[in-house]
Structures are given as C-alpha cells and as structure tokens.
Amino acid sequence: DTGVSQDPRHKITKRGQNVTFRCDPISEHNRLYWYRQTLGQGPEFLTYFQNEAQLEKSRLLSDRFSAERPKGSFSTLEIQRTEQGDSAMYLCASSLGSGGGTNEQFFGPGTRLTVL
Amino acid sequence: AQKVTQAQTEISVVEKEDVTLDCVYETRDTTYYLFWYKQPPSGELVFLIRRNSFDEQNEISGRYSWNFQKSTSSFNFTITASQVVDSAVYFCALSEAGGNTPLVFGKGTRLSVIA
C-alpha cells in the first residue's frame, strides 16, 4: 500500500520562472488537497478536488497559481512568475471521501520550493 | 470563523516525563472533526487521531491520550513517559461541516524530548 507521493521533493528556481509540482494520491482516494506551509507555521489550505472537480480555492491561491486533476487521479500545481514569497513547503494530501469516518487526510512528503 | 490555537510554541522535557500539548478551537458549527498530526524532522505529516464533535470520550493509544472537552473547546494531547522519538512538531486541526471542509491547522507545538 503506497502512500501519497510528491515530485519533486525539492525545487530551486529563480524569481519569474514557472514551476510545476505533481502529487499522486493514495489510489482509491477521491479527495485531493493542496496546502502550503511556511517556516514555523501550520499548513494552510490552497485548494481541493473531489475526483476531477476543483471544489474550493483559498484566497491564498492567487491568479499565478493553478491546479488540475484531469483524470481524477494525480494532480499538478503550477506557479507562474514565481516570487520570493512563494518559497514554502507545498503539501499534498488525500482522503477516501467526505465527512464521517472517511475524512482523515494522509499527507505526502511535500515539495520544498525555494525562489531565489 | 473557524480557528485553532496552540498557545505553546515550544516545549522541552526530559525523557520519561509526561507532557500535555494544548489545543483550543473556535467554530460555530455543531458537527465538526478535530485531528492531531505529528511532523517529525523528516517533514511528513503523520495522522494520529480523529475525533468527532459528538464523541467526548477520551481516548488512549499506548503512551498517547487525548482529552476532548466541548465545554472549554479544547482537545488536548498527552504523551506519557516521553521518549526522544517523540520529538517533533505537533499540529491540532479542525474540519467543519461534518468533516467536509479542508483542515484548518494551529501553528503547532515543537516538542523536544531530551535524553
């Protein structure tokens, strides 16, 4: 049973460049979440999907951010024209379903982004 | 608005001591879930426990125990006989609408267990 995987684990880029991260959830999980964590803070919600539908986007998700989950399996998070303030750990999580006893989220190892 | 407060930023204990991590939450919802996650130095968040708003029974799992009190909006976490491997950042989190909303995390408590 494989857990949530994320690729790459680390990304260093120059300001203004575009970056894309990938998340592969646990295979039978319908929900996929993206969070961002900065140093000394708890994870902050960015967006989430139920299968291929993007159900909610946080106000933290500026126009430079876009996320997709085209076939309801893996997801990508793209950041265009990166800024130094985008430097953070980007976490992906998945859960079996919504509510009740299926809502615990399992997290991947994260992608650490450094914008120079 | 939902909010989770972990007032203790850092705690340091000597191995074998008991330690309690505090979590206070705010929500107007009546059906919600509370969670605890552990983030060891490797960085990956590890799920520890889920508790729904209708279940105020305390839970014990090995050296870990959780005390949920709706009257004080608290969901505290106690580690008994702490070990060095318990050193990590611990996060409390809340999900409203019967667990249908994304998690709202506290800022975390960094626990250092010294041998």
mmCIF file of N, CA and C in Angstrom, chain A residues 6-45:
data_model
loop_
_atom_site.group_PDB
_atom_site.id
_atom_site.type_symbol
_atom_site.label_atom_id
_atom_site.label_comp_id
_atom_site.label_asym_id
_atom_site.label_seq_id
_atom_site.Cartn_x
_atom_site.Cartn_y
_atom_site.Cartn_z
ATOM 1 N N GLN A 6 4.897 12.816 -3.876
ATOM 2 C CA GLN A 6 5.015 14.133 -4.484
ATOM 3 C C GLN A 6 6.344 14.242 -5.214
ATOM 4 N N ASP A 7 6.327 14.961 -6.307
ATOM 5 C CA ASP A 7 7.530 15.112 -7.099
ATOM 6 C C ASP A 7 7.578 16.521 -7.693
ATOM 7 N N PRO A 8 8.716 17.212 -7.648
ATOM 8 C CA PRO A 8 9.943 16.803 -6.973
ATOM 9 C C PRO A 8 9.868 17.018 -5.461
ATOM 10 N N ARG A 9 10.869 16.570 -4.748
ATOM 11 C CA ARG A 9 10.920 16.807 -3.311
ATOM 12 C C ARG A 9 11.484 18.193 -3.017
ATOM 13 N N HIS A 10 12.362 18.650 -3.878
ATOM 14 C CA HIS A 10 12.953 19.974 -3.711
ATOM 15 C C HIS A 10 13.018 20.652 -5.075
ATOM 16 N N LYS A 11 12.771 21.969 -5.067
ATOM 17 C CA LYS A 11 12.853 22.738 -6.302
ATOM 18 C C LYS A 11 13.429 24.103 -5.974
ATOM 19 N N ILE A 12 14.506 24.430 -6.667
ATOM 20 C CA ILE A 12 15.094 25.764 -6.539
ATOM 21 C C ILE A 12 14.923 26.452 -7.878
ATOM 22 N N THR A 13 14.383 27.656 -7.860
ATOM 23 C CA THR A 13 14.138 28.354 -9.106
ATOM 24 C C THR A 13 14.451 29.835 -8.934
ATOM 25 N N LYS A 14 14.568 30.507 -10.035
ATOM 26 C CA LYS A 14 14.808 31.940 -9.989
ATOM 27 C C LYS A 14 13.480 32.681 -10.098
ATOM 28 N N ARG A 15 13.444 33.808 -9.465
ATOM 29 C CA ARG A 15 12.237 34.634 -9.493
ATOM 30 C C ARG A 15 11.806 34.869 -10.938
ATOM 31 N N GLY A 16 10.483 34.695 -11.167
ATOM 32 C CA GLY A 16 9.953 34.920 -12.503
ATOM 33 C C GLY A 16 9.769 33.656 -13.318
ATOM 34 N N GLN A 17 10.381 32.561 -12.868
ATOM 35 C CA GLN A 17 10.233 31.294 -13.586
ATOM 36 C C GLN A 17 8.934 30.603 -13.185
ATOM 37 N N ASN A 18 8.478 29.705 -14.047
ATOM 38 C CA ASN A 18 7.305 28.881 -13.742
ATOM 39 C C ASN A 18 7.753 27.538 -13.164
ATOM 40 N N VAL A 19 6.985 27.011 -12.230
ATOM 41 C CA VAL A 19 7.284 25.692 -11.679
ATOM 42 C C VAL A 19 6.001 24.871 -11.631
ATOM 43 N N THR A 20 6.152 23.561 -11.707
ATOM 44 C CA THR A 20 5.009 22.648 -11.624
ATOM 45 C C THR A 20 5.352 21.505 -10.692
ATOM 46 N N PHE A 21 4.421 21.205 -9.804
ATOM 47 C CA PHE A 21 4.583 20.111 -8.860
ATOM 48 C C PHE A 21 3.523 19.047 -9.158
ATOM 49 N N ARG A 22 3.871 17.822 -8.843
ATOM 50 C CA ARG A 22 2.940 16.730 -9.065
ATOM 51 C C ARG A 22 2.648 16.011 -7.763
ATOM 52 N N CYS A 23 1.409 15.556 -7.627
ATOM 53 C CA CYS A 23 1.004 14.778 -6.463
ATOM 54 C C CYS A 23 0.254 13.535 -6.951
ATOM 55 N N ASP A 24 0.653 12.386 -6.455
ATOM 56 C CA ASP A 24 -0.066 11.137 -6.698
ATOM 57 C C ASP A 24 -0.697 10.692 -5.391
ATOM 58 N N PRO A 25 -2.026 10.712 -5.319
ATOM 59 C CA PRO A 25 -2.686 10.349 -4.060
ATOM 60 C C PRO A 25 -2.714 8.833 -3.861
ATOM 61 N N ILE A 26 -3.196 8.422 -2.722
ATOM 62 C CA ILE A 26 -3.467 7.004 -2.484
ATOM 63 C C ILE A 26 -4.549 6.583 -3.469
ATOM 64 N N SER A 27 -4.389 5.436 -4.092
ATOM 65 C CA SER A 27 -5.125 5.114 -5.317
ATOM 66 C C SER A 27 -6.645 5.181 -5.197
ATOM 67 N N GLU A 28 -7.216 4.742 -4.113
ATOM 68 C CA GLU A 28 -8.676 4.730 -4.041
ATOM 69 C C GLU A 28 -9.267 6.008 -3.458
ATOM 70 N N HIS A 29 -8.425 7.000 -3.179
ATOM 71 C CA HIS A 29 -8.890 8.228 -2.557
ATOM 72 C C HIS A 29 -9.508 9.182 -3.579
ATOM 73 N N ASN A 30 -10.710 9.689 -3.231
ATOM 74 C CA ASN A 30 -11.428 10.582 -4.127
ATOM 75 C C ASN A 30 -11.017 12.027 -3.968
ATOM 76 N N ARG A 31 -10.639 12.399 -2.756
ATOM 77 C CA ARG A 31 -10.335 13.799 -2.479
ATOM 78 C C ARG A 31 -8.830 14.032 -2.465
ATOM 79 N N LEU A 32 -8.447 15.176 -3.027
ATOM 80 C CA LEU A 32 -7.044 15.552 -3.060
ATOM 81 C C LEU A 32 -6.947 17.016 -2.679
ATOM 82 N N TYR A 33 -6.038 17.305 -1.761
ATOM 83 C CA TYR A 33 -5.892 18.649 -1.208
ATOM 84 C C TYR A 33 -4.471 19.155 -1.447
ATOM 85 N N TRP A 34 -4.355 20.454 -1.620
ATOM 86 C CA TRP A 34 -3.060 21.128 -1.625
ATOM 87 C C TRP A 34 -3.022 22.129 -0.478
ATOM 88 N N TYR A 35 -1.902 22.087 0.254
ATOM 89 C CA TYR A 35 -1.664 23.023 1.348
ATOM 90 C C TYR A 35 -0.276 23.646 1.151
ATOM 91 N N ARG A 36 -0.067 24.773 1.787
ATOM 92 C CA ARG A 36 1.250 25.413 1.779
ATOM 93 C C ARG A 36 1.666 25.637 3.232
ATOM 94 N N GLN A 37 2.934 25.335 3.508
ATOM 95 C CA GLN A 37 3.451 25.507 4.869
ATOM 96 C C GLN A 37 4.726 26.329 4.835
ATOM 97 N N THR A 38 4.709 27.444 5.547
ATOM 98 C CA THR A 38 5.917 28.254 5.680
ATOM 99 C C THR A 38 6.548 27.985 7.040
ATOM 100 N N LEU A 39 7.779 28.402 7.200
ATOM 101 C CA LEU A 39 8.553 28.073 8.388
ATOM 102 C C LEU A 39 7.859 28.539 9.666
ATOM 103 N N GLY A 40 7.689 27.629 10.597
ATOM 104 C CA GLY A 40 7.113 27.975 11.887
ATOM 105 C C GLY A 40 5.601 28.100 11.895
ATOM 106 N N GLN A 41 4.986 27.745 10.794
ATOM 107 C CA GLN A 41 3.531 27.850 10.701
ATOM 108 C C GLN A 41 2.907 26.483 10.430
ATOM 109 N N GLY A 42 1.604 26.390 10.670
ATOM 110 C CA GLY A 42 0.895 25.191 10.278
ATOM 111 C C GLY A 42 0.542 25.240 8.803
ATOM 112 N N PRO A 43 0.221 24.120 8.220
ATOM 113 C CA PRO A 43 -0.191 24.111 6.814
ATOM 114 C C PRO A 43 -1.427 24.983 6.599
ATOM 115 N N GLU A 44 -1.447 25.661 5.448
ATOM 116 C CA GLU A 44 -2.603 26.498 5.080
ATOM 117 C C GLU A 44 -3.206 25.949 3.801
ATOM 118 N N PHE A 45 -4.520 25.835 3.808
ATOM 119 C CA PHE A 45 -5.239 25.267 2.677
ATOM 120 C C PHE A 45 -5.120 26.139 1.435
#
